[in-house]
Structures are given as structure tokens and as C-alpha cells.
Amino acid sequence: MTTDAVPATATGTLTHRRLPRYAPAVTLALSAAVGAGLSAAVGFSVPAFVVGALLAYMATITIAAGVVEGRRKAVDRLVTSLVYAAFGIALVPLTSVVWSVLANGLPRFGAEFLTTSLRNVTGLHDQQAAEGLAPYIGGAYHAVLGTFLITALATLISVPVGLLASIYLVEYGRGRLARAITFFVDVMTGIPSIVAGLFAAALFGVLFGVGTRNGFAGAVALSVLMIPVVVRSSEEMLRIVPNELREAAYALGIPKWRAVVRVVLPTAISGIASGITLAIARVVGETAPLIVTAGFTSSINNNPFADWMMSLPAYVYSQAMRPLSGSTPEPSLDRAWAAALTLVIIVMALNLVARLVARLFAPKNSR
Amino acid sequence: MPAHANRIDVGDLNVYYGSFKAVEDVSMVIEPGSVTAFIGPSGCGKSTFIRTLNRMHEVVPGARVEGKVLLDGEDLYGADVDPVVVRRQIGMVFQRPNPFPTMSIRDNVLAGIKLNGARIRRSESDEIVEQSLRGANLWTEVKDRLDKPGSGLSGGQQQRLCIARAIAVQPDVLLMDEPCSALDPISTLAIEDLISELKKNYTIVIVTHNMQQASRVSDRTAFFNIEGTGKPGRLVEMDDTAKIFTNPSVQATEDYVSGRFG
């Protein structure tokens, strides 16, 4: 044996007793049983079962850890279980929304729903369909088209205004004017959406006569809501562009506006683009401002500058609140759920697009 | 000697940040084709001062100067002088390497030309890229990956890329604000060698905290000092580097270069 051999492992101050690795899993299983028993005693229900099981688990694992592992570990186990429980609770609304929209929306959702409008569909059709005498008809093509047109117009208005405003705030704005703009952008962020809608309705009433409703008015209402979001997110992104890059550009004799366009914007573009996409996702589901500006219709209208225009949120609202057939509202409710599903799919797709855009435009780092 | 001299005369220059006077009453002559080093304790205004030589201080809101800076007799602060044009003639390299992260190595070198809207032919731009990178001693290391992003290089390479970018626009004067302070000794040596090369073609002004560096690379050295916090920085003395480091005429300079304070 050589003198520099590793000495035999000693048990001393560094080691202490620990609960076995499988302890949390076993405790959880037992707690589930206890929870089932407790909730059965008060009349079984899922929430009672979950709460009972959770409390049983927390008590058991904390006491067990306290006895075996010591105070610090016991607190650690308790807080760990609290954190996981909070995470689970936060997931409940999300999953239940997705679940109910999928479950209720899927029956009517499909190609036919997305490619037909509600024109000439009446309560009579719904009644016959409900009695099995005729197929379910009537879709949301006109609403999808309207949502697309209105949101696209709103984006066309908001992005230049919002982006240029944020460039002003970050690159040029000094003193009172910049502070005033920042303040009003903050105020605009908090405007209730119905107020934005009424503003646009009143504006178009003054300009083109009271009661003017069309897709463009809806787009104006949405851009009132969208501009502050775009300003804010672009501003954040422009501010995190290091000043050193601007200085490097100036030191090369590059005029300020070119430095902004060719150096600052490309560096921040991934964040700006995903911010814009999220702003679109934010306004695509707005209901109130569209009801008072774009109105309702059951026909396809592909001209946003004339006549009432349907949008998906307004479609959901009208189908749910004013079914085509008062006596058999179920077909209308199914359509409302299918439209809601369409909306959720659009928002999710936009969020995915935002991530994709951020990754595509991100400055490439080979290290 | 370059084709035209690039002599800088500074006369009675004061620099203010708002109402705070950061640098007071600096007068000096920077000879063409020489390397001038600025040394002095932190906060003594040497970085502020070097920035006034190409009007980069104007990037900071509220910064202003009084006095004259003449490039070959022409006042940089004249009424009709565009700071953008000044900066094309007096380039700058910064403390931290700052290549543009969205651009390839090649585009970084060409940034000063392309971002100014000039259209150049491919062959011409190839030549500029190679010349500038050779001038910055970086060509052999990056010639096979010109289309890779500049941010993938090591710190020392990035700094040399920034120097290549600065000399690609063919300035008359090159200002360097502590160009080696973020670099390891080997990269520092590479940059110092480069400075001795560059002085054949450019007038160079370098701010440094490293006195060995000042004595190695510079012909003339200016010592800046500050009397206390809140007081403006002043030029204490400026002389040939050898004299500053062996036999300065002011006691404070001797104390500083011999390491007795600062």
C-alpha cells in the first residue's frame, strides 16, 4: 500500500441521516389514499380529495423530515411542496380553459366551419338540425376574415407609430416632451378597451356621420390599444442595445439616423418583432371595442372601409347571447365554442410565431 | 510621414458635463505620425479629453466644450463643422471591444463604408477587407471565416477587428481609449505591436492606465491629474516619453510614474 492512497471513507461531521430517495413518492401515494378517505367522509369531490391529499402529504413529509433529517431539511421539504402546489394551482385555469374550449369547440370545428358564413342561416335550420332532419350548417368564415382584416389594419397603423415613437423615446427624446410621451403611453396602456372602442366610434361618427361602423373603425379602436403595447415593448428592446454599439457607429463617422437604422434596430429586431406579435395576440381577442365600431353581420364583407364587419370575438358574443333560434340555442352555442377554439388557436399560433421570429432574427453567436 | 500632416492643436480647452467642469484649461500639440499617450489616475479627465478630439463627448447629453481643437489648422468646433465628418477623419477604438453583433467579420470591417451608404464593388470591398485586417494583424487568423459573426472571436481578436474597422474608413488620426484594459497580456502585446505599425500611417493618441505600455508604445506622454473630487482634471505636463519617465519636470508626475501614488 502506498502512502498517497485514498483513505477509507469515514463517517463524520459531513454526513447525516437522510430520507430515502423514494420517500416523497411513497408519501404522496399514501397521502392520496388518506385524501380519498378524508374526502369520502365529507362526501367525495375532486377539490376535497386534492386538498386533503395535499395537506396530508405536507404534514407527513415535513414531520418525517423533521424527525430524520433535521429542521432545515424539513423547512426545505415543506416549501418545496408548497411551490409545486402553487405551480399546480396556477396550471388549473389554463388547462381547464384549453380543455373546455377543445371539448365544446371540436364538434363543430372543421373545414366547413372555417369556409362558410352565416348568410341566410336561420333558426329554422338550427331547429331542423337539432331534430336530425338536416345537417348542421353555418360557419365563421366571415368572422375569421373580418378578424384578419381588422387586425392586419390595426397592425399596419400601430407598428409604424409605435416603433417610431419608441425610437424617438430611446434615441432622440430628451426632457419634457419625452417624459410627457412616456406618461401618456402609460396612461394609454390602462385605457379600458370599451373606452378605446367608444373613442373610435365617436371619431368616425364625427368624421363620417353618426352610426358609421366598418372594419376600419374597428382597426382604429384596436390600434389605440395596441400602440402603447408596441411602444413599451420596443422601447425595452431598444434600451438594452448596448451604448457601445452606438458609439462604435458614431466613431466610424456614421450619422445618427443610419446608426439607428443599421446598427441599433437590427440588434434589437428579434425582441421588437416578438413584442409586436404578442401585441397582435393581445388585441386579436378584443370584443367590446369591435362591437361598438365594426358591428355584426352574418355575411362576408371583404371591404373594411364600408359596411359592418364581423370578427371572431363578436361572433362568439352574438352566437352565445343571441342564438339564431330562441327555442333551440344549442347549435348556436356550438358555433360560439367552435369560434372560441378558432380564436385560441390563432393566439397560440401567434405566440409560437413570436418565439420563432425571436429565434430567427436573433444576432448569431457562434460562441 | 503621411501625405498630409495631421497635426492636432488644442488650445485652452475646458470640458463641462452640464455645470460640472470635468477638464480645465488643456493646451497641447499632437505631432503628426506620432504616438501620444495620456496617463493619469482614474477620473482625471483623460478619457473625457480624448473624446473631445473627435467630438464623441457630444453623445453624452449636456456635455460641451470651450476652447479650440484644430486639425491641421481647422477648428473642429467651428460653426459649420459636422461632427459626423470630423469622426470620419478621426477614428476611435474603445475600451471594450464592440463589434456589431448582427454583422459578419467582413461586414464589421466594411461597416464604416457600407453604413455610410457608399456602394462599392465586390472586388474593391474584398481589397479593403484584406488590407484593413492585415493592417490590424488579424488577416491570417480570420481569412477563412470572414462570413462568421464577429462576436465569435476572442476578446483580443475582437479588439483588433475593431481597429480594422476603424482604419477601414482611412482616418487621419486614431484615438484609442484604453484599448488593452479588457485584454490579456498576449493580446495586449499584439495590439502594442500593431500600434507601432500603425504610426507609420496614422497619428495615434492612446489613453492607458498601464505605464509600461505608455513607455513602450508612445513618443510623447501627457500626464493628467486631479486635485480632488469635484475638481476638474488638468494637464500637468507633456513631454517626450523618455523624459516623463526618467526626469519629469513636475514632482506630481514623478510621484505618479514611480508609483508613489495613484
XYZ file of C-alpha atoms in Angstrom:
629
model
C 0.000 0.000 0.000
C 1.387 3.399 -0.934
C 1.186 6.358 1.369
C -0.804 8.528 -1.037
C -3.668 6.084 -1.357
C -7.126 7.465 -0.768
C -8.012 6.834 2.859
C -11.050 4.751 3.679
C -14.287 6.778 3.771
C -15.001 7.953 7.255
C -18.412 8.861 8.614
C -18.190 12.099 10.455
C -19.490 15.627 10.519
C -20.180 15.834 6.782
C -22.774 13.075 6.643
C -26.138 12.950 8.285
C -29.223 10.827 8.069
C -31.431 11.336 5.039
C -34.856 10.169 3.991
C -34.596 7.526 1.273
C -34.872 8.758 -2.306
C -38.272 7.140 -2.790
C -39.746 8.804 0.326
C -41.630 11.665 -1.449
C -43.242 9.282 -3.970
C -44.344 6.819 -1.292
C -45.634 9.609 0.932
C -47.575 11.057 -1.979
C -49.221 7.729 -2.745
C -50.172 7.240 0.901
C -51.426 10.828 1.141
C -53.622 10.229 -1.904
C -55.227 7.332 -0.079
C -55.659 9.428 3.059
C -57.089 12.255 0.977
C -59.564 9.901 -0.669
C -60.634 8.656 2.762
C -60.996 12.164 4.202
C -62.995 13.442 1.249
C -65.222 10.344 1.291
C -66.056 11.192 4.888
C -67.435 14.593 3.887
C -68.933 13.399 0.580
C -66.454 12.792 -2.239
C -65.473 15.636 -4.540
C -62.304 16.247 -6.551
C -61.303 19.521 -4.846
C -61.810 17.995 -1.400
C -59.695 14.993 -2.435
C -56.880 17.182 -3.773
C -56.846 19.470 -0.741
C -56.953 16.531 1.659
C -54.173 14.671 -0.117
C -52.040 17.814 -0.306
C -52.422 18.637 3.385
C -51.703 15.021 4.351
C -48.591 14.991 2.174
C -47.230 18.270 3.521
C -47.790 17.256 7.135
C -46.266 13.786 6.694
C -43.200 14.780 4.721
C -42.442 17.731 6.988
C -42.744 15.711 10.176
C -40.790 12.805 8.715
C -38.023 15.101 7.515
C -38.018 16.915 10.827
C -37.562 13.659 12.730
C -34.985 12.088 10.416
C -33.154 14.929 8.686
C -33.435 17.949 10.922
C -35.097 21.347 10.918
C -33.500 22.875 7.821
C -34.382 19.921 5.620
C -37.938 19.871 6.997
C -38.467 23.505 6.027
C -36.952 22.759 2.652
C -39.375 19.863 2.050
C -42.360 21.942 3.181
C -41.510 24.906 0.946
C -40.737 22.614 -1.988
C -44.184 21.046 -1.724
C -45.785 24.496 -1.365
C -44.039 25.700 -4.521
C -45.121 22.644 -6.502
C -48.685 23.021 -5.200
C -48.776 26.696 -6.250
C -47.485 25.731 -9.676
C -50.219 23.121 -9.987
C -52.895 25.597 -8.926
C -51.627 28.122 -11.478
C -51.948 25.484 -14.186
C -55.568 24.652 -13.321
C -57.253 27.612 -15.066
C -55.089 27.263 -18.148
C -55.679 23.569 -18.623
C -59.365 23.825 -17.843
C -59.811 26.656 -20.373
C -57.992 24.710 -23.054
C -59.914 21.574 -22.132
C -63.376 23.135 -22.190
C -62.688 25.047 -25.399
C -61.434 21.872 -27.066
C -64.237 19.687 -25.745
C -67.015 22.114 -26.649
C -65.487 23.553 -29.779
C -64.265 20.468 -31.613
C -67.710 19.053 -32.581
C -68.480 21.954 -34.900
C -64.901 22.940 -35.741
C -63.567 21.945 -39.143
C -63.020 22.952 -42.731
C -66.721 23.504 -43.325
C -66.948 25.804 -40.291
C -63.971 27.844 -41.469
C -65.125 28.188 -45.077
C -68.820 29.064 -44.797
C -70.549 32.143 -43.458
C -73.825 32.571 -41.612
C -75.596 34.231 -44.520
C -79.190 33.041 -44.850
C -78.769 30.588 -41.986
C -81.811 30.927 -39.750
C -83.217 29.496 -36.573
C -85.266 27.127 -38.700
C -82.100 25.412 -39.987
C -80.858 25.027 -36.426
C -84.127 23.501 -35.263
C -84.165 21.018 -38.132
C -80.526 20.146 -37.499
C -81.217 19.624 -33.801
C -84.104 17.283 -34.675
C -81.816 15.374 -37.031
C -83.733 16.342 -40.149
C -80.925 18.351 -41.745
C -77.145 18.761 -41.404
C -75.689 21.466 -39.160
C -74.768 24.427 -41.337
C -73.364 27.887 -40.850
C -69.728 28.756 -40.138
C -67.474 31.626 -39.205
C -65.604 32.378 -42.423
C -66.887 35.960 -42.441
C -65.725 36.425 -38.828
C -62.273 34.917 -39.440
C -61.891 37.139 -42.492
C -63.045 40.180 -40.524
C -60.698 39.461 -37.617
C -57.844 39.015 -40.056
C -58.549 42.251 -41.935
C -59.210 44.356 -38.840
C -56.134 43.055 -37.003
C -53.932 43.479 -40.066
C -55.086 47.083 -40.460
C -54.592 47.738 -36.751
C -51.054 46.325 -37.035
C -50.366 48.486 -40.067
C -51.374 51.544 -38.075
C -49.774 50.622 -34.753
C -46.380 49.274 -35.757
C -45.046 52.360 -37.560
C -46.474 54.713 -34.954
C -45.362 52.592 -32.005
C -41.937 51.737 -33.350
C -41.106 55.297 -34.376
C -42.370 56.603 -31.045
C -40.124 54.176 -29.186
C -37.153 55.142 -31.361
C -37.884 58.757 -30.513
C -38.065 57.974 -26.800
C -34.859 55.957 -26.712
C -32.650 57.690 -29.270
C -33.790 61.285 -29.516
C -36.227 62.215 -26.772
C -34.868 64.428 -24.015
C -36.603 66.423 -21.363
C -40.217 67.371 -21.057
C -41.663 66.081 -24.336
C -40.190 62.615 -23.872
C -41.438 62.456 -20.299
C -44.900 63.571 -21.433
C -44.980 60.876 -24.123
C -43.875 58.202 -21.659
C -46.581 59.340 -19.253
C -49.344 59.263 -21.858
C -48.197 55.906 -23.169
C -48.520 54.597 -19.617
C -51.979 56.099 -19.354
C -52.959 54.586 -22.702
C -51.828 51.157 -21.517
C -54.507 51.351 -18.846
C -57.378 52.514 -21.045
C -60.318 50.123 -20.780
C -60.878 48.567 -24.184
C -64.503 49.694 -24.358
C -63.308 53.300 -23.971
C -60.975 52.822 -26.923
C -63.930 51.454 -28.873
C -66.175 54.354 -27.949
C -63.403 56.770 -28.870
C -63.095 55.254 -32.351
C -66.896 55.123 -32.735
C -67.182 58.778 -31.761
C -64.298 59.755 -34.044
C -65.908 58.043 -37.025
C -69.271 59.469 -36.018
C -67.833 62.985 -36.205
C -65.950 62.354 -39.438
C -68.418 60.273 -41.425
C -71.748 60.681 -39.707
C -73.208 59.225 -36.545
C -73.568 55.453 -36.611
C -70.735 54.836 -39.047
C -69.498 51.330 -38.471
C -66.928 49.493 -40.519
C -63.827 47.363 -40.174
C -61.510 50.335 -40.365
C -63.153 51.961 -37.351
C -62.540 48.686 -35.521
C -58.906 48.748 -36.615
C -58.542 52.290 -35.252
C -60.041 51.201 -31.935
C -57.653 48.234 -31.735
C -54.640 50.364 -32.607
C -55.469 52.682 -29.697
C -54.987 49.598 -27.530
C -52.046 48.238 -29.467
C -49.834 51.328 -29.849
C -48.880 51.615 -26.163
C -48.012 47.918 -26.036
C -45.803 48.233 -29.117
C -44.159 51.412 -27.769
C -43.435 49.802 -24.443
C -42.036 46.523 -25.731
C -39.949 48.165 -28.491
C -38.657 50.732 -26.013
C -37.458 47.989 -23.676
C -35.751 46.204 -26.536
C -34.044 49.341 -27.850
C -32.838 50.291 -24.391
C -30.974 47.025 -23.908
C -28.921 47.594 -27.053
C -25.517 48.438 -25.553
C -24.487 52.069 -25.890
C -21.074 50.868 -27.003
C -22.551 49.806 -30.336
C -23.970 53.273 -30.942
C -20.645 54.836 -30.002
C -18.797 52.442 -32.276
C -21.038 53.518 -35.130
C -20.657 57.235 -34.404
C -16.891 56.841 -34.153
C -16.893 55.495 -37.710
C -18.433 58.716 -38.909
C -21.877 57.203 -39.339
C -24.734 59.704 -38.992
C -27.081 59.074 -36.104
C -30.099 58.055 -38.155
C -28.052 55.479 -40.051
C -26.635 54.164 -36.805
C -30.195 53.720 -35.561
C -31.439 52.058 -38.740
C -28.437 49.869 -39.496
C -26.996 49.054 -36.085
C -29.498 49.593 -33.269
C -32.637 48.267 -34.990
C -31.032 45.084 -36.395
C -29.598 44.335 -32.953
C -32.990 44.716 -31.290
C -35.171 43.413 -34.113
C -35.806 39.952 -32.685
C -37.214 41.362 -29.473
C -39.187 44.031 -31.288
C -40.715 41.535 -33.707
C -41.774 39.145 -30.991
C -43.144 42.073 -28.976
C -45.243 43.120 -31.946
C -46.503 39.573 -32.432
C -47.525 39.409 -28.778
C -49.267 42.782 -29.116
C -51.250 41.346 -32.038
C -52.149 38.332 -29.945
C -53.248 40.707 -27.213
C -55.752 42.627 -29.373
C -56.972 39.835 -31.630
C -59.405 38.703 -28.933
C -60.747 42.160 -28.047
C -64.542 42.110 -28.115
C -66.026 45.303 -26.728
C -64.245 47.829 -28.984
C -65.199 45.838 -32.073
C -68.847 45.529 -31.145
C -69.216 49.320 -30.985
C -67.120 50.032 -34.086
C -67.342 47.185 -36.583
C -70.731 45.840 -35.623
C -72.203 42.470 -36.515
C -73.101 40.801 -39.752
C -73.771 37.309 -40.988
C -72.405 37.992 -44.468
C -68.923 38.027 -45.895
C -67.575 41.569 -46.158
C -64.065 41.878 -47.520
C -64.032 45.655 -47.650
C -63.009 47.048 -44.255
C -63.832 50.589 -45.362
C -67.535 50.052 -45.918
C -70.354 48.288 -44.120
C -70.436 46.310 -40.920
C -67.856 43.646 -40.437
C -67.934 40.550 -38.262
C -64.996 39.494 -36.108
C -64.417 36.283 -34.187
C -64.972 37.732 -30.686
C -68.150 39.476 -31.852
C -69.238 36.210 -33.451
C -68.729 34.312 -30.206
C -70.644 37.004 -28.327
C -73.590 37.132 -30.694
C -73.912 33.357 -31.056
C -73.769 32.869 -27.301
C -76.030 35.753 -26.308
C -78.444 35.864 -29.239
C -78.852 32.357 -30.635
C -80.386 32.103 -34.097
C -83.213 30.006 -32.699
C -84.534 31.032 -29.302
C -86.093 27.652 -28.633
C -83.060 25.517 -29.632
C -79.951 27.550 -28.810
C -77.574 24.560 -28.754
C -76.401 24.763 -32.412
C -75.593 28.458 -31.916
C -73.712 27.718 -28.686
C -71.729 25.048 -30.514
C -70.798 27.617 -33.128
C -69.730 30.042 -30.396
C -67.446 27.375 -28.883
C -66.004 26.489 -32.281
C -65.264 30.176 -32.928
C -63.676 30.448 -29.484
C -61.491 27.462 -30.367
C -60.502 29.208 -33.605
C -59.517 32.271 -31.616
C -57.465 30.257 -29.119
C -55.693 28.504 -31.986
C -54.885 31.878 -33.593
C -53.500 33.287 -30.332
C -51.417 30.173 -29.688
C -50.107 30.248 -33.250
C -49.151 33.918 -32.812
C -47.268 33.092 -29.624
C -45.385 30.336 -31.410
C -44.650 32.714 -34.280
C -43.287 35.225 -31.767
C -40.818 32.653 -30.434
C -39.847 31.609 -33.932
C -39.354 35.218 -35.001
C -37.216 35.938 -31.947
C -35.014 32.972 -32.772
C -34.779 33.747 -36.488
C -33.767 37.378 -36.048
C -31.548 36.915 -33.004
C -27.933 38.010 -33.509
C -25.958 34.941 -34.324
C -23.419 33.971 -31.743
C -21.042 31.220 -32.642
C -19.787 31.003 -29.097
C 5.348 60.704 -42.992
C 1.824 60.555 -44.394
C 0.907 62.563 -47.451
C -0.668 65.334 -45.428
C 0.206 66.185 -41.880
C -2.409 65.523 -39.218
C -1.312 67.826 -36.552
C -3.702 68.495 -33.696
C -3.507 71.735 -31.738
C -5.570 72.060 -28.605
C -5.950 75.496 -27.128
C -7.361 76.342 -23.674
C -9.907 73.565 -23.745
C -12.489 73.249 -20.969
C -14.972 70.377 -20.920
C -18.232 70.505 -18.992
C -20.876 67.949 -18.143
C -23.808 70.259 -17.526
C -22.472 72.661 -14.934
C -19.682 70.348 -13.782
C -16.295 71.214 -15.171
C -14.581 67.927 -15.938
C -11.428 69.114 -17.681
C -9.835 72.528 -17.314
C -7.584 74.555 -19.500
C -5.786 71.948 -21.582
C -3.429 73.081 -24.315
C -1.251 70.687 -26.262
C 0.181 69.872 -29.642
C -0.045 66.385 -31.064
C 2.512 65.880 -33.784
C 1.574 64.040 -36.985
C 2.750 60.450 -37.292
C 3.493 60.141 -33.589
C 2.044 58.124 -30.757
C 0.899 60.219 -27.836
C -0.035 58.558 -24.556
C -2.330 60.054 -21.921
C -1.675 58.786 -18.408
C -3.109 59.738 -15.075
C -5.235 58.455 -12.189
C -8.854 57.381 -12.751
C -11.331 60.212 -13.072
C -8.730 62.775 -14.081
C -10.476 63.509 -17.346
C -8.169 61.855 -19.857
C -10.965 59.736 -21.385
C -13.219 62.780 -21.430
C -10.488 64.785 -23.084
C -9.672 62.196 -25.761
C -13.349 62.107 -26.679
C -13.356 65.820 -27.345
C -10.731 65.252 -30.041
C -13.380 63.745 -32.339
C -16.453 65.228 -30.676
C -17.534 61.859 -29.283
C -18.285 63.513 -25.954
C -21.356 65.010 -27.593
C -23.021 61.604 -27.344
C -23.415 62.308 -23.619
C -26.309 64.739 -23.068
C -25.207 68.016 -21.521
C -21.537 67.675 -22.445
C -19.953 70.728 -24.039
C -16.554 72.270 -24.576
C -14.969 75.694 -24.595
C -11.768 76.339 -26.466
C -10.264 75.180 -29.698
C -9.230 71.892 -31.229
C -7.507 72.403 -34.553
C -6.866 69.608 -37.030
C -4.272 70.980 -39.450
C -5.403 74.457 -38.566
C -9.115 73.802 -38.987
C -11.264 74.170 -35.879
C -13.252 71.007 -35.114
C -15.722 73.131 -33.199
C -16.237 75.702 -35.948
C -19.776 76.804 -36.653
C -20.254 74.837 -39.861
C -18.382 71.702 -38.876
C -20.389 68.489 -38.956
C -19.305 66.114 -36.165
C -20.013 63.187 -38.488
C -17.348 64.434 -40.915
C -14.919 65.006 -38.039
C -15.334 61.414 -36.901
C -14.632 60.112 -40.382
C -11.213 61.735 -40.162
C -10.534 60.966 -36.536
C -11.419 57.376 -35.743
C -11.753 55.826 -32.317
C -11.211 52.467 -30.618
C -12.871 51.880 -27.278
C -12.038 50.224 -24.002
C -14.282 47.222 -24.506
C -14.229 45.514 -27.903
C -17.574 46.311 -29.522
C -18.002 44.572 -32.877
C -21.528 44.809 -34.292
C -23.230 41.575 -33.194
C -25.534 41.367 -36.200
C -22.714 41.509 -38.733
C -20.125 39.091 -40.022
C -16.402 39.800 -39.639
C -16.342 41.061 -43.199
C -19.346 43.350 -42.708
C -17.874 44.656 -39.470
C -14.769 45.789 -41.315
C -16.880 47.366 -44.046
C -19.387 48.875 -41.620
C -17.950 52.389 -41.800
C -18.171 52.347 -45.580
C -21.421 50.458 -46.107
C -23.351 52.177 -43.330
C -22.446 55.498 -44.830
C -24.387 54.458 -47.875
C -21.427 54.079 -50.209
C -21.847 51.459 -52.905
C -18.652 49.606 -53.671
C -17.819 46.778 -55.984
C -17.152 43.339 -54.586
C -13.515 43.332 -55.699
C -12.939 46.706 -54.133
C -14.555 45.716 -50.854
C -12.538 42.470 -50.785
C -9.422 44.558 -51.070
C -10.453 46.915 -48.270
C -11.307 43.974 -46.006
C -7.969 42.291 -46.616
C -5.954 45.497 -46.254
C -7.681 46.562 -43.073
C -7.458 43.131 -41.481
C -3.800 42.841 -42.457
C -3.283 46.320 -41.036
C -4.774 45.115 -37.779
C -2.713 41.890 -37.777
C -5.847 39.801 -37.902
C -5.974 38.636 -41.514
C -4.249 35.273 -41.112
C -6.445 34.363 -38.148
C -9.808 35.119 -39.745
C -9.342 34.922 -43.506
C -11.119 31.552 -43.676
C -14.140 32.693 -41.695
C -14.922 36.173 -42.893
C -18.622 35.377 -43.040
C -18.818 34.208 -39.430
C -20.128 36.643 -36.829
C -17.557 38.968 -35.310
C -18.794 38.250 -31.805
C -17.428 34.704 -32.094
C -13.832 35.895 -31.898
C -11.756 36.077 -28.716
C -11.532 39.390 -26.865
C -8.143 40.288 -28.304
C -9.258 39.350 -31.807
C -12.434 41.385 -31.376
C -10.391 44.413 -30.374
C -8.181 44.016 -33.422
C -11.341 43.654 -35.512
C -12.480 46.983 -34.085
C -9.139 48.507 -35.042
C -9.508 47.073 -38.550
C -12.987 48.564 -38.692
C -11.635 51.935 -37.613
C -8.807 52.004 -40.159
C -11.033 50.757 -42.991
C -12.521 54.229 -43.327
C -8.974 55.593 -43.649
C -8.982 58.193 -40.909
C -6.050 60.567 -40.380
C -5.962 60.141 -36.647
C -6.753 57.128 -34.484
C -7.854 57.666 -30.889
C -7.606 54.685 -28.535
C -9.327 54.822 -25.169
C -7.638 52.168 -23.012
C -7.705 49.660 -25.873
C -5.972 46.905 -23.894
C -7.597 47.190 -20.485
C -10.013 44.328 -21.187
C -7.366 42.094 -22.742
C -4.872 39.505 -21.531
C -1.088 40.187 -21.765
C -0.632 38.299 -25.036
C -3.432 40.156 -26.810
C -2.097 43.373 -25.299
C 1.294 42.683 -26.817
C -0.343 42.055 -30.199
C -2.120 45.411 -30.004
C 1.046 47.207 -28.917
C 2.965 45.771 -31.863
C 0.115 46.906 -34.034
C 0.307 50.448 -32.679
C 3.974 50.704 -33.656
C 2.993 49.541 -37.141
C 0.076 51.914 -37.415
C 2.032 55.011 -36.514
C 3.665 54.898 -39.925
C 0.342 55.917 -41.421
C -1.685 57.452 -38.642
C -1.388 59.887 -35.826
C -2.243 57.920 -32.720
C -3.467 59.047 -29.342
C -3.823 56.406 -26.644
C -5.219 56.576 -23.135
C -3.695 53.979 -20.859
C -3.504 53.053 -17.194
C -0.516 50.916 -17.854
C 2.649 52.956 -17.559
C 4.855 50.273 -19.064
C 2.569 50.365 -22.032
C 2.860 54.121 -22.328
C 6.635 53.913 -22.185
C 6.731 51.054 -24.708
C 4.499 52.453 -27.417
C 4.469 56.238 -27.194
C 6.737 59.019 -28.387
C 5.166 61.691 -26.237
C 3.342 61.337 -22.946
C 0.856 63.671 -21.290
C 0.204 63.367 -17.580
C -3.236 64.412 -16.329
C -4.091 64.843 -12.687
C -6.936 65.903 -10.469
C -6.581 67.889 -7.286
C -9.518 66.341 -5.508
C -13.036 65.020 -6.005
C -15.287 67.543 -7.690
C -12.306 69.438 -9.068
C -11.632 69.463 -12.784
C -8.854 67.410 -14.326
C -5.805 69.272 -15.630
C -2.897 68.566 -17.902
C 0.098 68.575 -15.558
C 2.836 68.167 -18.090
C 3.517 66.804 -21.529
C 6.911 65.867 -22.851
C 8.884 63.206 -24.646
C 8.032 59.832 -23.146
C 11.620 59.131 -22.149
C 11.797 62.385 -20.253
C 8.450 61.903 -18.497
C 9.526 58.510 -17.228
C 13.074 59.384 -16.260
C 13.258 63.046 -15.477
C 9.883 64.788 -15.334
C 9.853 68.457 -14.522
C 6.893 68.312 -12.123
C 7.068 66.488 -8.801
C 3.499 65.085 -9.153
C 4.436 63.389 -12.417
C 7.447 61.781 -10.837
C 5.352 60.575 -7.910
C 2.809 59.060 -10.298
C 5.172 57.338 -12.734
C 7.300 55.992 -9.909
C 4.193 54.536 -8.292
C 4.238 56.672 -5.165
C 0.560 57.498 -5.565
C -2.341 56.882 -7.926
